[in-house]
Amino acid sequence: MVNITINGRKIQVKPKTTVLDAAKANGFYIPTLCYHPRLPIAGNCRLCLVDVKGSWKPLTACTTEVWEGMEIETDSPAVIETVRSSLAMMREEHPNDCMTCESNGDCEFQDLIYRYQIDAQHPVRSLLRNKFKKTNHSITEPCYSPYDNSTFSIARDMNKCVKCGRCIRACHHFQNINILGFINRAGYERVGTPMDRPMNFTKCVECGQCSQVCPVGAIAERNEVIEVLKQLDSKRKVVVVSTAPAIRVALAENFNVEPDFDFTPKMVAGLKKLGFDYVFDTNFSADLTIMEEGTELITRLNEGGKFPMFTSCCPGWINMVEKSYPELRDNLSSCKSPQQMIGAVIKTYFAKQLNLNPEDIIHVSVMPCTAKKGEAKRPEFVRKGSDGKDVPDIDYVITTRELLTLLKLKKINPSELKDAKFDSPLGIGSSAGNLFGVTGGVMEAAVRTAQIITGVENPIPLGELKAIRGLDGIKAANVPLKTKDGKDVSVRAAVVSGGANIQKFLEKIKNKELEFDFVEMMMCPGGCINGGGQPKSADPKVVLNKMQRMYTMDNQASLRLSHENPEIKEIYEKFLHEPNGHLSHELLHTHYND
Ligand code: HC0
Ligand code: SF4
């Protein structure tokens, strides 16, 4: 252990600990902006400066490791004034949009400005204003850049950017897609795209990992809160909501409930209180996906087809294939994602039960993902209304963050409400379907159901496939299966999450170093629990916690197999007739673009 002193208090920490980690672990506050616990360290915002005895200059706490006998001061008058001056310079370039900003109330820069009281009278701010007056420049001109909402998923307002570079590191470190970088020089630096083009002209996959770590509101999802609010308030149509697997665990984390507390009934109660007429579960259509995708895999294995077969439920991954790996399009499963499957059955099967036309229903999908917004807007996911006009299967997609904004606007705290249940006939989901939200979950759910699709005699016991659990980016398992008549139908399975891992994996597939039959692909590291639309968090364990909640829910569930879901049996009996049948192909399968 290393002996150090912080603000006069003697403490012991492990060697190689940074001053920032040592201070945080012992309850000392050090301001940060470019630092994020899940990203590599950059040390470029200069807000975490501390005085260290013997050093002629303050040191950045995030990049400096402790040494024996180190004496640190985090709150000397000089340190505080330096931090205040840096903040004042940033504040002078920042627009006054807080009241309507995406991140109002959840903005790290706003918190810092308030904490250090950087008002208009701060001398650095007056100095900058006078300087710009003399040179006849607008104060904000150096950082001015147009608002970019060229994709359906992400909105970028670089005027709000504080140049911390977290988005650049997220796009590089998690995804290795490198859309964002610092451009320009000499006071005109800002974050931009290659050739400064709008996002939809780049290879951006719309995953939103950049927005997840943005400390301000410079990169965010394209907000649809007001449109949804209008639908809920006007009551002109039947307003239906469906919720992705990963939402319930994110809300559980957000409302800080016990790790084994299933927040689902509270979430449903919150959605009902918001005014939704029907609350359905995307876990239902995750189960439906298992029936369709499992059947497709077995058909390919028996009749031939492209291998490995890749899952198709993650829209970030689909964007990546279409933009960067078009040669792999035929390897994708033809199944729509669970979001689009439930979208299609709500506007057909459910509409029919209520004697409604597709255009009489507004369907809001709550997703942990920004790319789901773009997926819902794909031109192939529409159907004809009674008047012959196109009606989208999903009208609005809101992220978990937007759902929290809606709840806040309506002053609803779901944890204080009485439990409520999903509505029928699309409200029952198995815990296998729920596992879709975590990396490895689609594979695990598929293996659980393989027994009925293949008529297998030796199904894998529940929870046995340990190799595909956990947060590793690339996982593999051999799934030994034999049909009743002795035929070997073993599947070589792999599970990959995170764009950087996907690229490494595909390189090995291309070089024939690896061979698989079935591969689950998720663009966000860890899967949807870590989607780009999830609440921002500075807790390094936040993804692990959500994953553990998912497995706890699975252990506690009574319905753990997709094919045993009574509503799945019912929809095949009454409507679809058989997996991969004629109607399934029309409603539940799709194609991919050049
Ligand atoms: Fe996912 Fe999904 S599991 S992509 O991660 O497959 O976003 O949670 O809703 O559609 O079900 C996201 C999460 C979903 C879909 C499901 C899949
Ligand atoms: Fe990179 Fe994803 Fe952000 Fe696009 S949405 S810039 S791919 S992190």
XYZ file of C-alpha atoms and ligand atoms in Angstrom:
619
model
C 0.000 0.000 0.000
C 1.040 3.606 -0.575
C 0.733 6.245 2.176
C -0.616 9.581 0.992
C -2.220 12.656 2.559
C -5.263 14.377 1.064
C -6.288 17.710 2.603
C -4.395 16.796 5.779
C -5.977 13.328 6.158
C -3.605 10.350 6.021
C -4.847 7.469 3.883
C -3.517 4.294 2.300
C -4.248 3.281 -1.287
C -3.045 0.618 -3.689
C 0.024 1.411 -5.841
C -0.789 2.771 -9.311
C -4.059 4.323 -8.092
C -4.689 7.721 -9.674
C -5.093 10.718 -7.390
C -8.667 11.052 -8.699
C -9.602 7.472 -7.801
C -7.893 7.769 -4.404
C -9.783 10.986 -3.654
C -13.149 9.630 -4.854
C -12.779 6.409 -2.883
C -12.155 8.430 0.264
C -14.953 10.953 -0.169
C -12.965 13.969 -1.456
C -14.558 15.954 -4.286
C -12.527 16.769 -7.393
C -14.351 18.320 -10.377
C -14.133 16.462 -13.719
C -15.599 16.844 -17.188
C -13.526 14.906 -19.732
C -13.111 11.978 -17.330
C -15.588 9.099 -17.630
C -15.156 5.876 -15.658
C -15.760 3.640 -18.699
C -13.507 5.535 -21.129
C -9.733 5.819 -21.527
C -8.302 8.856 -19.747
C -7.641 12.003 -21.802
C -6.754 14.712 -19.260
C -7.813 17.536 -21.558
C -10.399 19.546 -19.608
C -7.911 20.574 -16.883
C -10.650 20.792 -14.248
C -9.291 18.074 -11.955
C -6.177 20.051 -10.983
C -4.781 19.489 -7.484
C -1.842 21.024 -5.613
C 0.887 18.519 -4.775
C 3.628 19.408 -2.298
C 6.957 19.695 -4.099
C 5.439 20.170 -7.557
C 5.932 23.624 -9.098
C 2.574 23.384 -10.899
C -0.823 21.860 -10.147
C -1.248 18.314 -11.500
C -4.245 16.696 -13.172
C -5.699 14.163 -10.732
C -7.042 11.846 -13.460
C -3.618 11.251 -15.059
C -1.349 11.331 -11.974
C -0.646 8.180 -9.991
C 0.017 8.346 -6.257
C 3.519 8.016 -4.822
C 4.747 7.250 -1.308
C 4.408 10.266 0.979
C 2.451 12.335 -1.593
C 0.712 15.352 -0.039
C -2.302 16.538 -2.033
C -4.597 19.525 -1.667
C -7.841 19.436 -3.627
C -9.325 22.720 -2.477
C -6.551 25.284 -2.091
C -7.610 28.842 -3.092
C -5.294 28.649 -6.141
C -6.854 25.386 -7.323
C -10.377 26.709 -6.890
C -9.616 29.935 -8.768
C -8.004 28.021 -11.653
C -11.046 25.764 -11.940
C -13.367 28.799 -11.819
C -11.401 30.566 -14.582
C -11.490 27.488 -16.832
C -15.218 27.116 -16.274
C -15.762 30.830 -16.938
C -14.027 30.543 -20.315
C -16.177 27.556 -21.274
C -19.307 29.233 -19.978
C -18.707 32.291 -22.138
C -18.792 30.114 -25.261
C -21.842 28.147 -24.137
C -25.341 29.057 -25.358
C -28.047 30.064 -22.875
C -30.389 27.238 -23.843
C -30.499 25.409 -20.532
C -34.225 25.729 -19.951
C -35.119 23.829 -23.108
C -32.002 21.721 -23.383
C -32.198 17.926 -23.605
C -29.875 17.633 -20.646
C -31.386 20.242 -18.353
C -31.204 18.805 -14.845
C -28.877 16.019 -15.994
C -25.964 18.120 -17.222
C -22.525 17.843 -15.673
C -21.487 21.274 -16.998
C -24.612 22.931 -15.540
C -23.829 21.323 -12.175
C -20.254 22.631 -12.277
C -21.306 26.161 -13.250
C -23.793 26.164 -10.394
C -21.409 24.634 -7.882
C -18.678 27.188 -8.672
C -21.172 30.047 -9.188
C -19.802 31.238 -12.542
C -22.135 34.188 -13.079
C -21.886 36.988 -15.667
C -19.748 39.048 -13.281
C -16.871 36.598 -13.271
C -13.808 38.657 -14.380
C -12.748 36.126 -17.055
C -16.172 36.321 -18.659
C -16.135 40.162 -18.730
C -12.616 40.098 -20.157
C -13.640 37.760 -22.979
C -16.708 39.818 -23.762
C -14.658 43.025 -24.068
C -12.085 41.294 -26.250
C -14.721 40.038 -28.670
C -16.409 43.473 -28.707
C -13.127 45.089 -29.822
C -12.445 42.574 -32.595
C -16.069 42.712 -33.688
C -16.388 38.927 -33.404
C -19.412 37.182 -32.021
C -18.529 35.393 -28.807
C -19.978 32.156 -30.027
C -18.685 32.366 -33.586
C -15.517 30.348 -33.034
C -17.518 27.274 -32.091
C -20.558 27.822 -34.309
C -21.639 24.801 -36.273
C -24.998 23.849 -37.734
C -27.470 21.629 -35.948
C -27.183 18.108 -37.370
C -30.336 16.020 -37.306
C -29.602 14.268 -40.570
C -30.255 10.813 -39.070
C -33.540 9.799 -37.466
C -31.691 8.738 -34.315
C -29.130 11.317 -33.193
C -29.201 15.115 -32.929
C -25.925 17.023 -32.671
C -25.716 20.622 -31.517
C -22.007 21.388 -31.384
C -22.683 24.876 -30.051
C -23.326 23.187 -26.720
C -20.133 21.129 -26.914
C -17.593 21.630 -24.111
C -14.845 19.838 -26.069
C -14.277 17.154 -23.464
C -13.806 14.597 -26.254
C -15.768 11.843 -24.504
C -17.893 11.197 -27.626
C -14.732 10.817 -29.718
C -13.320 8.285 -27.283
C -16.643 6.370 -27.051
C -16.925 6.054 -30.833
C -13.305 4.909 -31.024
C -12.952 2.791 -27.887
C -16.336 0.980 -27.889
C -17.117 0.899 -31.587
C -13.883 1.588 -33.491
C -16.005 3.439 -36.042
C -14.257 6.790 -35.517
C -16.922 9.099 -36.854
C -16.072 11.888 -34.451
C -12.821 13.778 -33.999
C -11.481 17.266 -33.262
C -11.397 19.371 -36.412
C -9.976 22.881 -37.118
C -7.243 24.752 -35.246
C -6.348 27.924 -33.379
C -9.397 28.582 -31.252
C -11.760 27.194 -33.867
C -11.404 23.561 -32.740
C -14.591 21.615 -32.414
C -15.854 18.071 -32.665
C -16.772 17.130 -36.215
C -17.274 14.222 -38.589
C -15.020 13.159 -41.506
C -15.054 16.085 -43.966
C -17.505 17.716 -41.527
C -20.373 15.971 -43.282
C -23.802 15.373 -41.693
C -23.969 12.108 -39.740
C -26.132 10.262 -42.285
C -23.411 10.703 -44.912
C -20.883 8.943 -42.666
C -20.549 5.328 -41.540
C -22.190 6.191 -38.219
C -24.383 3.282 -37.107
C -26.560 5.494 -34.856
C -25.768 3.432 -31.752
C -25.790 6.518 -29.525
C -22.789 5.483 -27.417
C -21.488 9.023 -27.993
C -24.712 10.491 -26.570
C -24.530 8.159 -23.560
C -21.287 9.759 -22.368
C -21.871 13.379 -23.452
C -21.768 15.428 -20.232
C -23.986 18.136 -21.755
C -26.717 18.166 -24.406
C -24.432 18.425 -27.456
C -25.145 14.884 -28.687
C -28.482 13.352 -27.811
C -31.238 11.220 -29.235
C -33.695 12.972 -31.563
C -36.263 13.826 -28.972
C -39.885 12.752 -29.528
C -41.210 13.493 -26.025
C -43.472 16.350 -27.091
C -45.038 14.376 -29.957
C -45.818 11.485 -27.592
C -47.181 13.878 -24.982
C -49.515 15.399 -27.604
C -50.840 11.950 -28.528
C -51.414 11.077 -24.872
C -53.159 14.362 -24.167
C -55.326 14.519 -27.302
C -56.765 10.987 -26.944
C -57.840 11.059 -30.580
C -56.466 7.584 -31.228
C -55.796 4.406 -29.274
C -52.289 4.942 -27.889
C -50.344 1.744 -27.311
C -46.869 1.354 -25.820
C -44.442 -1.567 -25.885
C -41.335 -1.824 -23.746
C -37.993 -3.434 -24.542
C -36.383 -5.964 -22.179
C -33.652 -3.602 -21.002
C -35.994 -0.785 -19.897
C -37.183 -2.432 -16.673
C -33.670 -3.030 -15.346
C -32.595 0.502 -16.273
C -35.571 1.937 -14.370
C -34.788 -0.349 -11.426
C -31.256 1.094 -11.355
C -32.541 4.622 -11.814
C -35.053 4.361 -8.980
C -32.455 2.599 -6.893
C -34.432 -0.467 -5.886
C -32.935 -3.655 -4.413
C -30.978 -5.868 -6.865
C -33.592 -8.658 -6.680
C -36.616 -6.345 -7.008
C -38.460 -6.858 -10.302
C -39.438 -3.322 -11.375
C -41.657 -4.536 -14.268
C -45.053 -4.098 -12.509
C -44.031 -0.576 -11.390
C -42.919 0.300 -14.925
C -46.276 -0.865 -16.309
C -48.088 1.154 -13.633
C -46.072 4.251 -14.591
C -46.942 3.812 -18.280
C -50.645 3.378 -17.477
C -50.549 6.499 -15.316
C -48.990 8.369 -18.243
C -52.183 7.596 -20.135
C -51.300 4.743 -22.496
C -54.428 2.748 -23.362
C -52.583 -0.565 -23.723
C -49.182 -1.557 -22.372
C -47.534 -4.441 -24.234
C -44.252 -6.236 -23.776
C -41.496 -6.483 -26.408
C -40.471 -9.646 -24.531
C -43.529 -11.230 -26.190
C -42.094 -10.514 -29.634
C -38.613 -11.565 -28.490
C -40.251 -14.971 -27.888
C -41.821 -14.712 -31.336
C -38.370 -13.982 -32.789
C -37.022 -17.177 -31.215
C -39.735 -19.214 -32.946
C -39.073 -17.571 -36.305
C -35.264 -17.281 -36.136
C -34.817 -20.785 -34.686
C -36.917 -22.237 -37.499
C -34.927 -20.231 -40.053
C -31.634 -21.570 -38.655
C -32.805 -25.176 -38.754
C -34.089 -24.684 -42.320
C -30.698 -23.279 -43.372
C -28.914 -26.183 -41.677
C -31.151 -28.723 -43.418
C -31.586 -27.100 -46.799
C -28.453 -24.965 -47.114
C -27.953 -21.212 -46.893
C -25.351 -18.645 -45.919
C -23.314 -19.349 -42.783
C -22.693 -18.148 -40.215
C -26.231 -16.924 -39.802
C -26.197 -13.600 -37.943
C -28.975 -12.340 -35.690
C -30.790 -9.301 -37.049
C -32.435 -7.690 -34.026
C -29.840 -4.953 -33.380
C -30.356 -1.983 -35.736
C -26.843 -0.641 -35.102
C -25.448 -3.949 -36.377
C -27.795 -3.841 -39.399
C -26.566 -0.305 -40.166
C -22.987 -1.554 -39.903
C -23.606 -4.422 -42.335
C -25.374 -2.173 -44.831
C -22.756 0.580 -44.648
C -19.520 -1.352 -44.162
C -20.057 -5.085 -44.832
C -22.631 -5.308 -47.649
C -21.190 -8.700 -48.658
C -22.644 -10.127 -45.418
C -26.261 -9.116 -46.083
C -27.329 -12.663 -46.996
C -25.829 -13.991 -43.766
C -28.305 -11.931 -41.755
C -31.420 -13.646 -40.499
C -34.414 -12.381 -42.429
C -36.320 -11.899 -39.147
C -37.425 -8.402 -38.268
C -36.331 -7.263 -34.816
C -38.718 -7.855 -31.904
C -39.538 -4.108 -32.013
C -40.729 -4.398 -35.616
C -42.430 -7.755 -35.045
C -44.587 -6.346 -32.267
C -45.156 -3.257 -34.424
C -46.517 -5.430 -37.238
C -48.751 -7.583 -35.019
C -50.167 -4.568 -33.150
C -51.331 -2.971 -36.396
C -52.782 -6.251 -37.763
C -53.612 -9.000 -35.218
C -54.390 -6.634 -32.323
C -56.112 -4.014 -34.537
C -58.400 -6.756 -35.865
C -59.355 -7.796 -32.324
C -60.390 -4.215 -31.563
C -62.020 -3.772 -34.951
C -59.686 -0.895 -35.748
C -57.757 0.160 -38.840
C -53.955 0.445 -38.549
C -54.189 4.244 -38.710
C -56.476 4.317 -35.648
C -53.613 3.141 -33.438
C -50.555 5.100 -32.335
C -47.764 2.763 -31.255
C -44.965 4.119 -29.065
C -41.957 1.858 -28.549
C -39.735 2.404 -25.503
C -36.179 1.347 -26.260
C -32.743 1.571 -24.609
C -31.373 2.316 -28.055
C -31.125 5.376 -30.311
C -30.771 3.353 -33.542
C -34.246 1.901 -32.946
C -35.617 5.327 -33.927
C -34.005 4.957 -37.335
C -35.142 1.332 -37.629
C -38.778 2.346 -37.104
C -38.492 4.907 -39.920
C -37.273 2.396 -42.524
C -39.610 2.579 -45.525
C -40.187 -1.195 -45.496
C -41.838 -1.048 -42.062
C -45.126 0.502 -43.167
C -48.499 -0.946 -44.172
C -51.498 0.404 -46.012
C -54.191 2.114 -44.003
C -57.899 1.916 -44.891
C -57.478 4.983 -47.129
C -54.526 3.416 -48.995
C -51.976 5.684 -47.331
C -48.810 4.337 -45.711
C -49.056 3.844 -41.944
C -45.862 3.156 -39.987
C -45.849 0.048 -37.774
C -44.157 2.097 -35.047
C -45.154 5.739 -34.781
C -42.633 6.912 -32.180
C -39.600 5.418 -30.481
C -38.535 6.957 -27.210
C -35.409 6.060 -25.294
C -35.282 5.200 -21.592
C -34.003 8.752 -21.036
C -37.022 10.194 -22.847
C -39.367 7.972 -20.822
C -37.795 9.382 -17.651
C -38.357 12.909 -18.998
C -42.026 12.099 -19.661
C -42.456 10.703 -16.143
C -40.771 13.787 -14.702
C -42.950 16.125 -16.769
C -46.077 14.390 -15.469
C -44.608 14.156 -11.946
C -44.987 10.380 -11.835
C -42.748 8.242 -9.662
C -43.478 4.642 -10.711
C -41.894 3.187 -7.585
C -44.683 4.779 -5.522
C -47.498 3.275 -7.631
C -49.478 0.078 -7.119
C -48.239 -2.794 -9.277
C -49.910 -3.207 -12.671
C -49.900 -5.936 -15.328
C -49.244 -5.837 -19.061
C -52.318 -6.046 -21.283
C -53.327 -9.029 -23.366
C -52.821 -10.445 -26.054
C -49.220 -9.208 -26.405
C -48.260 -8.797 -22.787
C -46.758 -12.131 -21.756
C -43.023 -12.580 -22.255
C -40.802 -15.397 -21.042
C -37.630 -14.669 -19.110
C -35.779 -16.101 -22.133
C -37.251 -13.230 -24.157
C -36.212 -10.845 -21.397
C -32.614 -12.089 -21.699
C -32.505 -10.568 -25.203
C -31.503 -7.362 -23.433
C -28.116 -8.726 -22.368
C -25.259 -9.979 -24.553
C -25.654 -13.728 -25.022
C -29.344 -13.651 -24.190
C -30.683 -14.199 -27.708
C -28.419 -17.222 -28.041
C -29.427 -18.594 -24.648
C -33.131 -18.163 -25.448
C -32.629 -19.855 -28.841
C -30.827 -22.825 -27.311
C -33.599 -23.258 -24.746
C -36.129 -23.543 -27.545
C -33.965 -25.625 -29.888
C -35.521 -28.740 -28.348
C -38.954 -28.135 -29.832
C -37.762 -26.815 -33.163
C -35.402 -29.701 -33.814
C -37.200 -32.362 -31.789
C -33.986 -32.685 -29.816
C -33.786 -35.335 -27.123
C -31.004 -33.786 -25.027
C -31.932 -30.168 -24.371
C -29.317 -28.084 -22.569
C -30.388 -27.493 -18.930
C -31.392 -23.901 -18.172
C -28.488 -21.611 -17.352
C -25.933 -24.258 -18.375
C -24.386 -22.279 -21.221
C -22.072 -20.314 -18.926
C -19.600 -19.651 -21.766
C -21.979 -17.186 -23.411
C -22.756 -15.266 -20.216
C -20.759 -12.306 -18.901
C -19.461 -9.076 -20.356
C -16.642 -10.416 -22.554
C -16.894 -8.935 -26.046
C -16.427 -12.222 -27.928
C -17.775 -15.497 -26.529
C -18.249 -18.902 -28.097
C -19.831 -22.263 -27.252
C -20.494 -25.518 -28.942
C -24.120 -26.474 -28.445
C -24.251 -30.284 -28.634
C -27.685 -31.261 -29.951
C -28.991 -34.552 -31.315
C -32.426 -35.167 -32.763
C -34.562 -38.070 -31.559
C -33.611 -40.087 -34.624
C -29.914 -39.644 -33.805
C -29.009 -36.906 -36.279
C -26.252 -34.548 -35.062
C -27.582 -30.993 -35.146
C -24.909 -29.427 -32.919
C -24.500 -25.711 -33.402
C -21.246 -23.776 -33.219
C -22.427 -20.581 -31.588
C -20.740 -17.231 -30.978
C -21.836 -14.072 -29.223
C -20.233 -10.717 -29.994
C -20.996 -7.269 -28.614
C -19.430 -3.852 -29.237
C -18.463 -2.544 -32.678
C -14.725 -2.873 -32.017
C -15.177 -6.569 -31.120
C -17.476 -7.144 -34.092
C -14.775 -5.872 -36.465
C -12.109 -8.100 -34.881
C -14.443 -11.090 -35.060
C -15.407 -10.502 -38.706
C -11.749 -10.253 -39.673
C -11.177 -13.736 -38.239
C -14.254 -15.104 -40.011
C -13.032 -13.579 -43.288
C -9.590 -15.157 -42.848
C -11.269 -18.475 -42.000
C -9.550 -18.540 -38.609
C -12.981 -19.050 -37.032
C -16.054 -20.915 -38.235
C -19.514 -20.690 -36.736
C -23.081 -21.615 -37.587
C -24.976 -19.001 -35.627
C -23.714 -15.681 -34.256
C -25.493 -13.169 -32.030
C -24.372 -9.621 -32.806
C -25.085 -6.560 -30.645
C -23.579 -3.179 -31.412
C -23.366 -1.888 -27.851
C -20.817 -3.506 -25.497
C -22.800 -5.754 -23.160
C -25.943 -5.583 -25.315
C -29.041 -3.411 -24.964
C -28.661 -3.021 -21.195
C -25.846 -0.660 -22.231
C -27.745 0.897 -25.136
C -27.056 4.440 -26.260
C -30.474 5.593 -24.983
C -30.031 4.370 -21.420
C -29.753 6.873 -18.552
C -26.287 8.366 -18.212
C -24.369 7.039 -15.240
C -20.980 7.632 -13.687
C -21.070 4.259 -11.935
C -18.474 1.995 -13.575
C -20.502 -1.033 -12.458
C -23.773 0.125 -14.008
C -23.701 -2.358 -16.909
C -22.717 -5.285 -14.680
C -25.499 -4.412 -12.221
C -28.084 -4.401 -14.999
C -26.786 -7.723 -16.291
C -27.078 -9.282 -12.833
C -30.634 -7.975 -12.528
C -31.471 -9.697 -15.842
C -30.199 -13.073 -14.596
C -31.949 -12.643 -11.237
C -35.220 -12.012 -13.103
C -34.595 -15.193 -15.091
C -33.962 -17.233 -11.919
C -37.153 -15.887 -10.322
C -39.389 -16.401 -13.381
C -41.905 -19.188 -13.735
C -42.057 -18.911 -17.555
C -38.503 -19.404 -18.841
C -38.979 -20.816 -22.325
C -40.166 -18.835 -25.360
C -42.142 -21.716 -26.849
C -44.106 -22.228 -23.615
C -45.450 -18.656 -23.726
C -49.264 -19.139 -23.912
C -49.729 -15.981 -25.991
C -47.154 -17.242 -28.492
C -49.076 -20.529 -28.783
C -52.275 -18.531 -29.215
C -50.971 -16.241 -31.971
C -49.770 -19.261 -33.987
C -53.069 -21.084 -33.436
C -55.347 -18.184 -34.230
C -53.371 -16.078 -36.687
C -49.910 -16.994 -37.941
C -50.448 -20.778 -38.138
C -46.763 -21.788 -38.275
C -43.261 -20.285 -37.859
C -41.801 -19.176 -41.207
C -45.231 -19.750 -42.775
C -46.813 -17.506 -45.373
C -48.210 -14.872 -42.995
C -45.055 -14.899 -40.861
C -43.020 -14.132 -43.951
C -45.290 -11.258 -44.809
C -45.404 -9.739 -41.320
C -42.305 -10.825 -39.447
C -39.496 -11.043 -42.008
C -37.678 -8.395 -44.008
C -34.849 -7.687 -46.459
C -31.751 -5.461 -46.302
C -30.608 -2.559 -48.442
C -27.620 -2.100 -50.764
Fe -32.897 -4.716 -27.426
Fe -34.387 -6.171 -28.768
S -33.187 -6.881 -26.980
S -32.622 -5.044 -29.675
O -31.187 -5.268 -27.273
O -33.624 -8.568 -30.160
O -32.972 -1.828 -28.121
O -33.769 -4.251 -24.548
O -35.886 -4.293 -27.465
O -36.155 -5.141 -30.996
O -36.612 -7.748 -27.629
C -32.925 -2.882 -27.764
C -33.329 -4.316 -25.599
C -34.857 -4.764 -27.727
C -35.523 -5.584 -30.150
C -35.850 -7.136 -28.092
C -33.962 -7.607 -29.726
Fe -20.016 6.762 -33.289
Fe -22.249 5.463 -32.521
Fe -21.978 8.085 -32.049
Fe -22.328 7.206 -34.548
S -23.808 7.079 -32.866
S -20.874 8.762 -33.873
S -21.199 5.262 -34.505
S -20.722 6.440 -31.176
